[in-house]
């Protein structure tokens, strides 16, 4: 059985951000902690792993797109 | 504090209504268009918690306004009937298992009539400054007891909403001064110009440039230069009305849109800004003073934001040429101004 951490990695593995400006780093870290918290809460509520991964993916998708746009605009 | 409360990232909460309202105003989110991140979250919450009604609610002066919602027919209600107002005051997950059996809500119109609220769970949206600006809530039309797991799930979704609000704010905010960025300022002024054209309202654009700013940076260093920029931003914010639009266009250049006011008001505002910037004192940096030159352009029928900026820029150049620390009105185009 996978841990919440592994499920979050599985869900957002392609969306991890590096070289993020400092003022956004804190938000990114909190976002990641929230995804872990959400995964834990879903597991505790008895949701199966596939469903957890799917929910985490959807929950993080817009954030990742917006973050990428924002990071690009700040570095330009 | 129970485990659910500890899930919230920001432990410090303050119930200070004026400060809370200012925190909400700083987000510039009320009455904004629908945005995918918030739409996605309410969809996920609705599905995950099998909730017929779900909303990201922002509690404004006298109303609750829904940034994103499912299962409701209106996008706002008066604040005095809002369950979410109780939730933000509770500063913790707020639960009503059966509103018809709760004296606080049994006669509430939202219980007696549409949307017939019976059970409610609202999680306060607590921003990093500790202020609670609204809630993420789910509503059921049958009585319901909420499990710890359900509360924890909604709490984490609420934390995601807070992150989205922060990122959204950052995308249009200049990091140094917290004023609007160039792009965000332009976008908002374009909307204002369109509105002014529809209602033949007057308005003015002010372009403000700090004088000899490079020499401040060279003499005192960039930290002091940044301090001057922040102090300038504070003055601009203090002088302007809530619905005026102010941004930092870049470097030492600021722009203001004085909305729904004749050009004479724009000129008066510019003069106040100039006077207050010239009076800035820096006790920790003896000898440091600053001033600003300002160009003003009045709204004209058919004028775009670029045309108005160009006109204000020409006036600004004239102010610089005439010796700086002054205000100049732009040359109006051939078209008549709307009102003055």
Tab-separated table of C-alpha atoms in Angstrom:
chain	number	residue	atom	x	y	z
A	1	UNK	CA	0.000	0.000	0.000
A	2	UNK	CA	1.346	3.423	-0.988
A	3	UNK	CA	1.788	6.274	1.467
A	4	UNK	CA	0.202	9.689	0.981
A	5	UNK	CA	3.627	10.991	0.044
A	6	UNK	CA	4.005	8.363	-2.689
A	7	UNK	CA	0.516	9.024	-4.018
A	8	UNK	CA	1.165	12.761	-4.196
A	9	UNK	CA	4.460	12.116	-5.983
A	10	UNK	CA	2.604	9.876	-8.402
A	11	UNK	CA	-0.065	12.538	-8.974
A	12	UNK	CA	2.071	15.643	-9.349
A	13	UNK	CA	5.450	14.194	-10.240
A	14	UNK	CA	5.497	16.020	-13.564
A	15	UNK	CA	4.484	19.294	-12.004
A	16	UNK	CA	7.262	19.756	-9.466
A	17	UNK	CA	8.794	23.200	-9.677
A	18	UNK	CA	12.404	24.142	-9.421
A	19	UNK	CA	14.068	27.559	-9.627
A	20	UNK	CA	10.965	29.176	-8.213
A	21	UNK	CA	11.422	32.822	-7.097
A	22	UNK	CA	11.733	33.119	-3.290
A	23	UNK	CA	8.449	34.963	-2.829
A	24	UNK	CA	6.610	32.066	-4.442
A	25	UNK	CA	8.602	29.284	-2.782
A	26	UNK	CA	6.632	29.534	0.453
A	27	UNK	CA	3.317	29.213	-1.385
A	28	UNK	CA	4.598	26.230	-3.342
A	29	UNK	CA	5.769	24.488	-0.164
A	30	UNK	CA	2.435	25.065	1.542
A	31	UNK	CA	0.614	23.821	-1.542
A	32	UNK	CA	2.638	20.604	-1.435
A	33	UNK	CA	1.927	20.164	2.286
A	34	UNK	CA	-1.779	20.691	1.596
A	35	UNK	CA	-1.752	18.023	-1.105
A	36	UNK	CA	-0.144	15.623	1.368
A	37	UNK	CA	-2.774	16.544	3.958
A	38	UNK	CA	-5.536	16.019	1.425
A	39	UNK	CA	-4.121	12.638	0.399
A	40	UNK	CA	-3.914	11.576	4.052
A	41	UNK	CA	-7.481	12.715	4.716
A	42	UNK	CA	-8.775	10.875	1.647
A	43	UNK	CA	-6.927	7.685	2.613
A	44	UNK	CA	-8.278	7.955	6.158
A	45	UNK	CA	-11.772	8.321	4.722
A	46	UNK	CA	-11.300	5.008	2.898
A	47	UNK	CA	-10.849	6.276	-0.662
A	48	UNK	CA	-8.928	3.931	-2.926
A	49	UNK	CA	-5.496	4.870	-4.218
A	50	UNK	CA	-6.540	5.504	-7.812
A	51	UNK	CA	-9.221	7.900	-6.664
A	52	UNK	CA	-6.770	9.698	-4.375
A	53	UNK	CA	-4.265	10.140	-7.200
A	54	UNK	CA	-6.987	11.412	-9.517
A	55	UNK	CA	-8.267	13.959	-6.984
A	56	UNK	CA	-4.741	15.194	-6.198
A	57	UNK	CA	-3.983	15.537	-9.902
A	58	UNK	CA	-7.094	17.602	-10.517
A	59	UNK	CA	-6.567	19.659	-7.358
A	60	UNK	CA	-3.031	20.622	-8.338
A	61	UNK	CA	-3.417	21.065	-12.086
A	62	UNK	CA	-4.538	24.690	-12.250
A	63	UNK	CA	-2.071	25.684	-9.572
A	64	UNK	CA	0.764	24.172	-11.575
A	65	UNK	CA	-0.257	25.863	-14.809
A	66	UNK	CA	-0.680	29.229	-13.117
A	67	UNK	CA	2.569	28.821	-11.241
A	68	UNK	CA	4.450	28.029	-14.425
A	69	UNK	CA	3.005	31.128	-16.111
A	70	UNK	CA	3.778	33.269	-13.092
A	71	UNK	CA	7.325	31.940	-12.759
A	72	UNK	CA	7.981	32.628	-16.433
A	73	UNK	CA	6.587	36.148	-16.229
A	74	UNK	CA	8.643	36.964	-13.157
A	75	UNK	CA	11.860	35.744	-14.652
A	76	UNK	CA	11.369	37.706	-17.869
B	1	UNK	CA	-7.156	23.018	19.485
B	2	UNK	CA	-8.286	19.852	17.758
B	3	UNK	CA	-6.542	17.998	14.963
B	4	UNK	CA	-8.707	19.562	12.289
B	5	UNK	CA	-7.851	23.102	13.352
B	6	UNK	CA	-4.179	22.235	13.354
B	7	UNK	CA	-4.438	21.371	9.680
B	8	UNK	CA	-4.851	25.044	8.900
B	9	UNK	CA	-1.495	26.531	7.990
B	10	UNK	CA	-1.871	29.834	9.732
B	11	UNK	CA	-2.388	29.524	13.468
B	12	UNK	CA	-2.841	33.221	14.193
B	13	UNK	CA	-6.363	34.473	13.607
B	14	UNK	CA	-7.667	37.947	14.299
B	15	UNK	CA	-11.249	39.034	14.254
B	16	UNK	CA	-10.822	42.647	13.440
B	17	UNK	CA	-13.558	43.497	10.943
B	18	UNK	CA	-11.995	46.666	9.422
B	19	UNK	CA	-8.647	44.879	9.022
B	20	UNK	CA	-10.402	41.802	7.673
B	21	UNK	CA	-12.249	43.909	5.106
B	22	UNK	CA	-8.997	45.591	4.045
B	23	UNK	CA	-7.382	42.164	3.678
B	24	UNK	CA	-10.256	41.127	1.405
B	25	UNK	CA	-9.993	44.377	-0.576
B	26	UNK	CA	-6.257	43.786	-1.082
B	27	UNK	CA	-7.057	40.530	-2.841
B	28	UNK	CA	-9.095	42.448	-5.452
B	29	UNK	CA	-11.137	39.339	-6.035
B	30	UNK	CA	-14.718	40.325	-5.179
B	31	UNK	CA	-16.871	40.697	-8.322
B	32	UNK	CA	-14.129	39.182	-10.495
B	33	UNK	CA	-14.895	36.792	-13.343
B	34	UNK	CA	-15.033	33.012	-12.914
B	35	UNK	CA	-11.539	31.477	-12.835
B	36	UNK	CA	-10.632	27.828	-13.519
B	37	UNK	CA	-8.756	27.048	-10.272
B	38	UNK	CA	-11.730	27.932	-8.092
B	39	UNK	CA	-14.212	26.281	-10.450
B	40	UNK	CA	-12.131	23.125	-10.340
B	41	UNK	CA	-11.998	23.096	-6.548
B	42	UNK	CA	-15.777	23.427	-6.095
B	43	UNK	CA	-16.280	20.640	-8.633
B	44	UNK	CA	-13.881	18.415	-6.713
B	45	UNK	CA	-15.438	19.233	-3.349
B	46	UNK	CA	-18.938	18.606	-4.667
B	47	UNK	CA	-17.941	15.209	-6.022
B	48	UNK	CA	-15.649	14.151	-3.195
B	49	UNK	CA	-18.065	15.050	-0.404
B	50	UNK	CA	-21.194	14.267	-2.414
B	51	UNK	CA	-22.501	17.746	-1.641
B	52	UNK	CA	-25.432	19.206	-3.609
B	53	UNK	CA	-24.212	22.735	-2.870
B	54	UNK	CA	-20.660	23.994	-2.536
B	55	UNK	CA	-19.171	27.488	-2.637
B	56	UNK	CA	-16.027	29.540	-2.256
B	57	UNK	CA	-17.585	32.423	-0.338
B	58	UNK	CA	-16.024	35.822	0.287
B	59	UNK	CA	-17.600	37.825	3.075
B	60	UNK	CA	-17.713	41.434	1.903
B	61	UNK	CA	-19.008	44.521	3.778
B	62	UNK	CA	-22.701	43.724	3.765
B	63	UNK	CA	-22.929	40.613	1.620
B	64	UNK	CA	-21.460	37.203	0.954
B	65	UNK	CA	-20.290	36.859	-2.641
B	66	UNK	CA	-19.554	33.509	-4.222
B	67	UNK	CA	-16.296	33.333	-6.173
B	68	UNK	CA	-17.239	29.854	-7.369
B	69	UNK	CA	-20.339	27.859	-6.597
B	70	UNK	CA	-22.392	24.829	-7.500
B	71	UNK	CA	-26.039	24.185	-6.739
B	72	UNK	CA	-27.022	27.816	-6.092
B	73	UNK	CA	-29.115	30.161	-8.237
B	74	UNK	CA	-27.588	33.409	-7.011
B	75	UNK	CA	-24.019	34.692	-6.764
B	76	UNK	CA	-24.492	36.652	-3.540
B	77	UNK	CA	-26.787	37.062	-0.538
B	78	UNK	CA	-27.048	39.667	2.222
B	79	UNK	CA	-24.451	39.110	4.924
B	80	UNK	CA	-26.966	39.121	7.769
B	81	UNK	CA	-28.425	35.785	6.636
B	82	UNK	CA	-25.079	34.181	5.737
B	83	UNK	CA	-24.070	30.988	7.542
B	84	UNK	CA	-20.540	31.814	6.355
B	85	UNK	CA	-20.538	34.961	8.472
B	86	UNK	CA	-20.895	32.711	11.534
B	87	UNK	CA	-18.078	30.534	10.189
B	88	UNK	CA	-15.615	33.407	9.814
B	89	UNK	CA	-16.400	34.595	13.328
B	90	UNK	CA	-15.960	31.068	14.717
B	91	UNK	CA	-12.438	31.037	13.199
B	92	UNK	CA	-12.676	27.231	13.046
B	93	UNK	CA	-14.688	24.672	11.080
B	94	UNK	CA	-18.312	25.687	11.575
B	95	UNK	CA	-20.890	22.920	11.624
B	96	UNK	CA	-24.676	22.985	11.567
B	97	UNK	CA	-26.120	19.473	11.482
B	98	UNK	CA	-29.773	20.478	11.227
B	99	UNK	CA	-30.574	24.155	10.733
B	100	UNK	CA	-34.275	23.647	11.452
B	101	UNK	CA	-33.387	22.559	14.986
B	102	UNK	CA	-30.870	25.325	15.587
B	103	UNK	CA	-32.357	28.501	17.091
B	104	UNK	CA	-29.806	30.655	15.251
B	105	UNK	CA	-30.952	29.445	11.864
B	106	UNK	CA	-34.437	27.932	12.110
B	107	UNK	CA	-36.068	31.114	10.769
B	108	UNK	CA	-33.302	32.037	8.346
B	109	UNK	CA	-34.737	32.669	4.847
B	110	UNK	CA	-32.024	30.453	3.355
B	111	UNK	CA	-33.435	27.624	5.487
B	112	UNK	CA	-37.122	28.386	4.990
B	113	UNK	CA	-36.798	29.052	1.258
B	114	UNK	CA	-34.283	28.312	-1.528
B	115	UNK	CA	-31.739	26.791	-1.194
B	116	UNK	CA	-33.367	25.104	1.869
B	117	UNK	CA	-30.196	24.686	3.889
B	118	UNK	CA	-30.405	21.863	6.470
B	119	UNK	CA	-26.765	20.934	7.082
B	120	UNK	CA	-23.750	23.200	6.671
B	121	UNK	CA	-19.994	22.822	7.017
B	122	UNK	CA	-17.848	25.914	6.437
B	123	UNK	CA	-14.074	26.167	6.705
B	124	UNK	CA	-12.672	29.690	7.174
B	125	UNK	CA	-10.264	30.885	4.484
B	126	UNK	CA	-7.446	32.215	6.624
B	127	UNK	CA	-4.818	34.190	4.736
B	128	UNK	CA	-1.133	34.289	5.753
B	129	UNK	CA	-1.691	37.644	7.494
B	130	UNK	CA	-4.152	35.885	9.814
B	131	UNK	CA	-7.279	37.486	8.391
B	132	UNK	CA	-10.230	35.339	7.409
B	133	UNK	CA	-11.726	36.524	4.134
B	134	UNK	CA	-14.432	33.920	3.581
B	135	UNK	CA	-15.088	30.211	3.611
B	136	UNK	CA	-15.138	27.082	1.567
B	137	UNK	CA	-18.467	25.514	2.436
B	138	UNK	CA	-20.696	22.570	1.636
B	139	UNK	CA	-24.459	22.581	2.116
B	140	UNK	CA	-26.907	19.693	2.259
B	141	UNK	CA	-30.681	19.792	2.045
B	142	UNK	CA	-31.041	16.955	4.563
B	143	UNK	CA	-29.747	16.792	8.146
B	144	UNK	CA	-26.221	15.481	8.289
B	145	UNK	CA	-23.515	14.719	10.841
B	146	UNK	CA	-20.020	15.447	9.546
B	147	UNK	CA	-17.191	12.985	10.200
B	148	UNK	CA	-13.691	14.084	11.178
B	149	UNK	CA	-12.497	12.786	7.823
B	150	UNK	CA	-14.978	14.939	5.911
B	151	UNK	CA	-13.964	17.994	7.907
B	152	UNK	CA	-10.279	17.268	7.273
B	153	UNK	CA	-10.901	16.824	3.533
B	154	UNK	CA	-12.746	20.155	3.311
B	155	UNK	CA	-10.069	21.853	5.436
B	156	UNK	CA	-7.395	20.774	2.970
B	157	UNK	CA	-9.462	21.949	0.014
B	158	UNK	CA	-9.854	25.291	1.843
B	159	UNK	CA	-6.074	25.489	2.185
B	160	UNK	CA	-5.849	24.968	-1.577
B	161	UNK	CA	-8.260	27.882	-2.095
B	162	UNK	CA	-6.035	30.081	0.076
B	163	UNK	CA	-2.997	29.102	-2.025
B	164	UNK	CA	-4.880	29.918	-5.218
B	165	UNK	CA	-5.890	33.315	-3.818
B	166	UNK	CA	-2.271	34.042	-2.911
B	167	UNK	CA	-0.952	33.003	-6.300
B	168	UNK	CA	-3.681	34.975	-8.046
B	169	UNK	CA	-2.748	38.077	-6.057
B	170	UNK	CA	0.943	37.603	-6.744
B	171	UNK	CA	0.302	37.365	-10.476
B	172	UNK	CA	-0.969	40.923	-10.620
B	173	UNK	CA	1.009	42.548	-7.830
B	174	UNK	CA	4.360	44.289	-7.885
B	175	UNK	CA	6.376	42.519	-5.194
B	176	UNK	CA	8.128	45.621	-3.848
B	177	UNK	CA	5.216	48.033	-3.490
B	178	UNK	CA	2.182	45.708	-3.530
B	179	UNK	CA	0.683	47.935	-6.204
B	180	UNK	CA	-0.676	46.447	-9.421
B	181	UNK	CA	1.885	45.246	-11.937
B	182	UNK	CA	2.035	46.946	-15.351
B	183	UNK	CA	-0.065	44.297	-17.074
B	184	UNK	CA	-2.666	44.136	-14.306
B	185	UNK	CA	-2.927	47.929	-14.231
B	186	UNK	CA	-3.445	48.080	-18.001
B	187	UNK	CA	-6.083	45.322	-17.897
B	188	UNK	CA	-8.065	47.069	-15.186
B	189	UNK	CA	-7.774	50.501	-16.774
B	190	UNK	CA	-8.991	49.123	-20.093
B	191	UNK	CA	-12.127	47.897	-18.324
B	192	UNK	CA	-12.521	51.302	-16.657
B	193	UNK	CA	-12.145	53.148	-19.967
B	194	UNK	CA	-14.791	50.891	-21.548
B	195	UNK	CA	-17.119	51.562	-18.624
B	196	UNK	CA	-16.485	55.298	-18.843
B	197	UNK	CA	-17.276	55.224	-22.559
B	198	UNK	CA	-20.577	53.414	-21.942
B	199	UNK	CA	-21.742	55.838	-19.274
B	200	UNK	CA	-19.895	58.923	-20.614
B	201	UNK	CA	-18.063	59.184	-17.318
B	202	UNK	CA	-15.002	61.368	-17.060
B	203	UNK	CA	-11.650	60.163	-15.781
B	204	UNK	CA	-7.943	60.818	-15.975
B	205	UNK	CA	-4.651	58.984	-16.218
B	206	UNK	CA	-1.720	60.222	-14.140
B	207	UNK	CA	1.820	59.167	-14.985
B	208	UNK	CA	4.236	59.794	-12.122
B	209	UNK	CA	8.004	59.535	-12.299
B	210	UNK	CA	10.344	60.091	-9.355
B	211	UNK	CA	12.923	62.764	-10.127
B	212	UNK	CA	16.628	61.903	-10.098
B	213	UNK	CA	15.891	58.427	-8.818
B	214	UNK	CA	19.066	57.002	-10.306
B	215	UNK	CA	21.152	59.362	-8.227
B	216	UNK	CA	19.277	58.247	-5.060
B	217	UNK	CA	20.203	54.657	-5.880
B	218	UNK	CA	23.793	55.627	-6.704
B	219	UNK	CA	24.236	57.773	-3.594
B	220	UNK	CA	22.341	55.818	-0.937
B	221	UNK	CA	22.171	52.320	-2.393
B	222	UNK	CA	19.344	50.215	-3.763
B	223	UNK	CA	17.859	49.431	-0.335
B	224	UNK	CA	17.192	53.123	0.173
B	225	UNK	CA	15.942	53.401	-3.402
B	226	UNK	CA	13.477	50.606	-2.609
B	227	UNK	CA	12.431	52.448	0.546
B	228	UNK	CA	11.665	55.568	-1.510
B	229	UNK	CA	9.555	53.473	-3.895
B	230	UNK	CA	7.626	51.902	-1.020
B	231	UNK	CA	7.050	55.281	0.646
B	232	UNK	CA	5.817	56.686	-2.665
B	233	UNK	CA	3.408	53.754	-2.993
B	234	UNK	CA	2.115	54.407	0.545
B	235	UNK	CA	1.425	58.037	-0.324
B	236	UNK	CA	-0.346	57.141	-3.537
B	237	UNK	CA	-2.516	54.613	-1.698
B	238	UNK	CA	-3.327	57.110	1.033
B	239	UNK	CA	-4.312	59.884	-1.382
B	240	UNK	CA	-6.416	57.819	-3.762
B	241	UNK	CA	-9.987	56.665	-3.392
B	242	UNK	CA	-10.797	52.963	-3.144
B	243	UNK	CA	-11.964	52.684	-6.760
B	244	UNK	CA	-9.020	54.552	-8.305
B	245	UNK	CA	-6.488	52.232	-9.943
B	246	UNK	CA	-2.802	52.508	-9.193
B	247	UNK	CA	0.119	50.500	-10.495
B	248	UNK	CA	3.885	50.523	-10.692
B	249	UNK	CA	4.680	50.385	-14.370
B	250	UNK	CA	8.361	49.691	-13.786
B	251	UNK	CA	11.435	51.292	-12.229
B	252	UNK	CA	10.432	54.586	-10.632
B	253	UNK	CA	7.334	55.064	-12.783
B	254	UNK	CA	3.831	54.830	-11.337
B	255	UNK	CA	0.454	55.209	-13.018
B	256	UNK	CA	-2.928	56.140	-11.619
B	257	UNK	CA	-6.375	56.028	-13.148
B	258	UNK	CA	-8.644	58.490	-11.385
B	259	UNK	CA	-12.030	57.034	-12.174
B	260	UNK	CA	-15.357	58.757	-12.608
B	261	UNK	CA	-14.033	62.261	-11.982
B	262	UNK	CA	-13.372	65.264	-14.216
B	263	UNK	CA	-9.871	66.202	-15.341
B	264	UNK	CA	-9.794	68.997	-12.770
B	265	UNK	CA	-9.997	66.343	-10.031
B	266	UNK	CA	-7.220	64.403	-11.749
B	267	UNK	CA	-5.060	67.524	-11.687
B	268	UNK	CA	-5.881	68.180	-8.022
B	269	UNK	CA	-4.992	64.586	-7.099
B	270	UNK	CA	-1.731	64.880	-9.036
B	271	UNK	CA	-0.877	68.079	-7.195
B	272	UNK	CA	-1.578	66.461	-3.809
B	273	UNK	CA	0.626	63.512	-4.726
B	274	UNK	CA	3.414	65.805	-5.858
B	275	UNK	CA	3.224	67.874	-2.654
B	276	UNK	CA	3.206	64.856	-0.342
B	277	UNK	CA	6.077	63.136	-2.127
B	278	UNK	CA	8.143	66.324	-1.945
B	279	UNK	CA	7.408	66.458	1.808
B	280	UNK	CA	8.611	62.902	2.448
B	281	UNK	CA	11.131	62.747	5.275
B	282	UNK	CA	13.796	60.073	5.785
B	283	UNK	CA	15.171	60.606	9.302
B	284	UNK	CA	17.575	57.671	8.961
B	285	UNK	CA	19.095	59.139	5.798
B	286	UNK	CA	20.077	62.778	6.343
B	287	UNK	CA	20.115	64.817	3.180
B	288	UNK	CA	17.801	62.464	1.309
B	289	UNK	CA	14.796	64.062	-0.315
B	290	UNK	CA	12.739	63.240	-3.351
B	291	UNK	CA	10.218	64.716	-5.711
B	292	UNK	CA	8.036	63.615	-8.573
B	293	UNK	CA	7.003	64.925	-11.948
B	294	UNK	CA	3.495	64.046	-13.075
B	295	UNK	CA	1.745	64.113	-16.442
B	296	UNK	CA	-2.048	64.032	-16.629
B	297	UNK	CA	-4.291	62.960	-19.515
B	298	UNK	CA	-8.072	63.280	-19.438
B	299	UNK	CA	-10.293	60.515	-20.822
B	300	UNK	CA	-11.495	61.263	-24.328
B	301	UNK	CA	-14.026	59.487	-26.499
B	302	UNK	CA	-12.338	56.688	-28.391
B	303	UNK	CA	-9.012	57.061	-26.596
B	304	UNK	CA	-7.282	53.795	-25.736
B	305	UNK	CA	-5.158	53.211	-22.675
B	306	UNK	CA	-2.069	53.434	-24.904
B	307	UNK	CA	-3.171	56.773	-26.348
B	308	UNK	CA	-3.853	58.167	-22.872
B	309	UNK	CA	-0.529	56.890	-21.568
B	310	UNK	CA	1.246	58.503	-24.514
B	311	UNK	CA	-0.496	61.799	-23.835
B	312	UNK	CA	0.343	61.614	-20.115
B	313	UNK	CA	3.928	60.690	-20.978
B	314	UNK	CA	4.288	63.777	-23.160
B	315	UNK	CA	2.965	65.912	-20.312
B	316	UNK	CA	5.376	64.179	-17.930
B	317	UNK	CA	8.245	64.951	-20.267
B	318	UNK	CA	7.174	68.571	-20.300
B	319	UNK	CA	7.111	68.615	-16.474
B	320	UNK	CA	10.655	67.228	-16.442
B	321	UNK	CA	11.775	69.748	-19.050
B	322	UNK	CA	10.324	72.642	-17.062
B	323	UNK	CA	12.430	71.780	-14.019
B	324	UNK	CA	10.789	68.701	-12.420
B	325	UNK	CA	8.688	68.495	-9.219
B	326	UNK	CA	5.594	69.697	-11.054
B	327	UNK	CA	2.357	68.613	-12.699
B	328	UNK	CA	1.484	69.143	-16.353
B	329	UNK	CA	-1.767	68.474	-18.205
B	330	UNK	CA	-1.491	66.638	-21.519
B	331	UNK	CA	-2.461	68.267	-24.778
B	332	UNK	CA	-5.936	67.065	-25.564
B	333	UNK	CA	-6.515	65.531	-28.968
B	334	UNK	CA	-8.877	67.273	-31.361
B	335	UNK	CA	-11.843	65.383	-29.967
B	336	UNK	CA	-13.912	67.092	-27.255
B	337	UNK	CA	-13.559	65.811	-23.693
B	338	UNK	CA	-16.629	64.157	-22.163
B	339	UNK	CA	-17.186	66.311	-19.138
B	340	UNK	CA	-15.210	68.740	-17.129
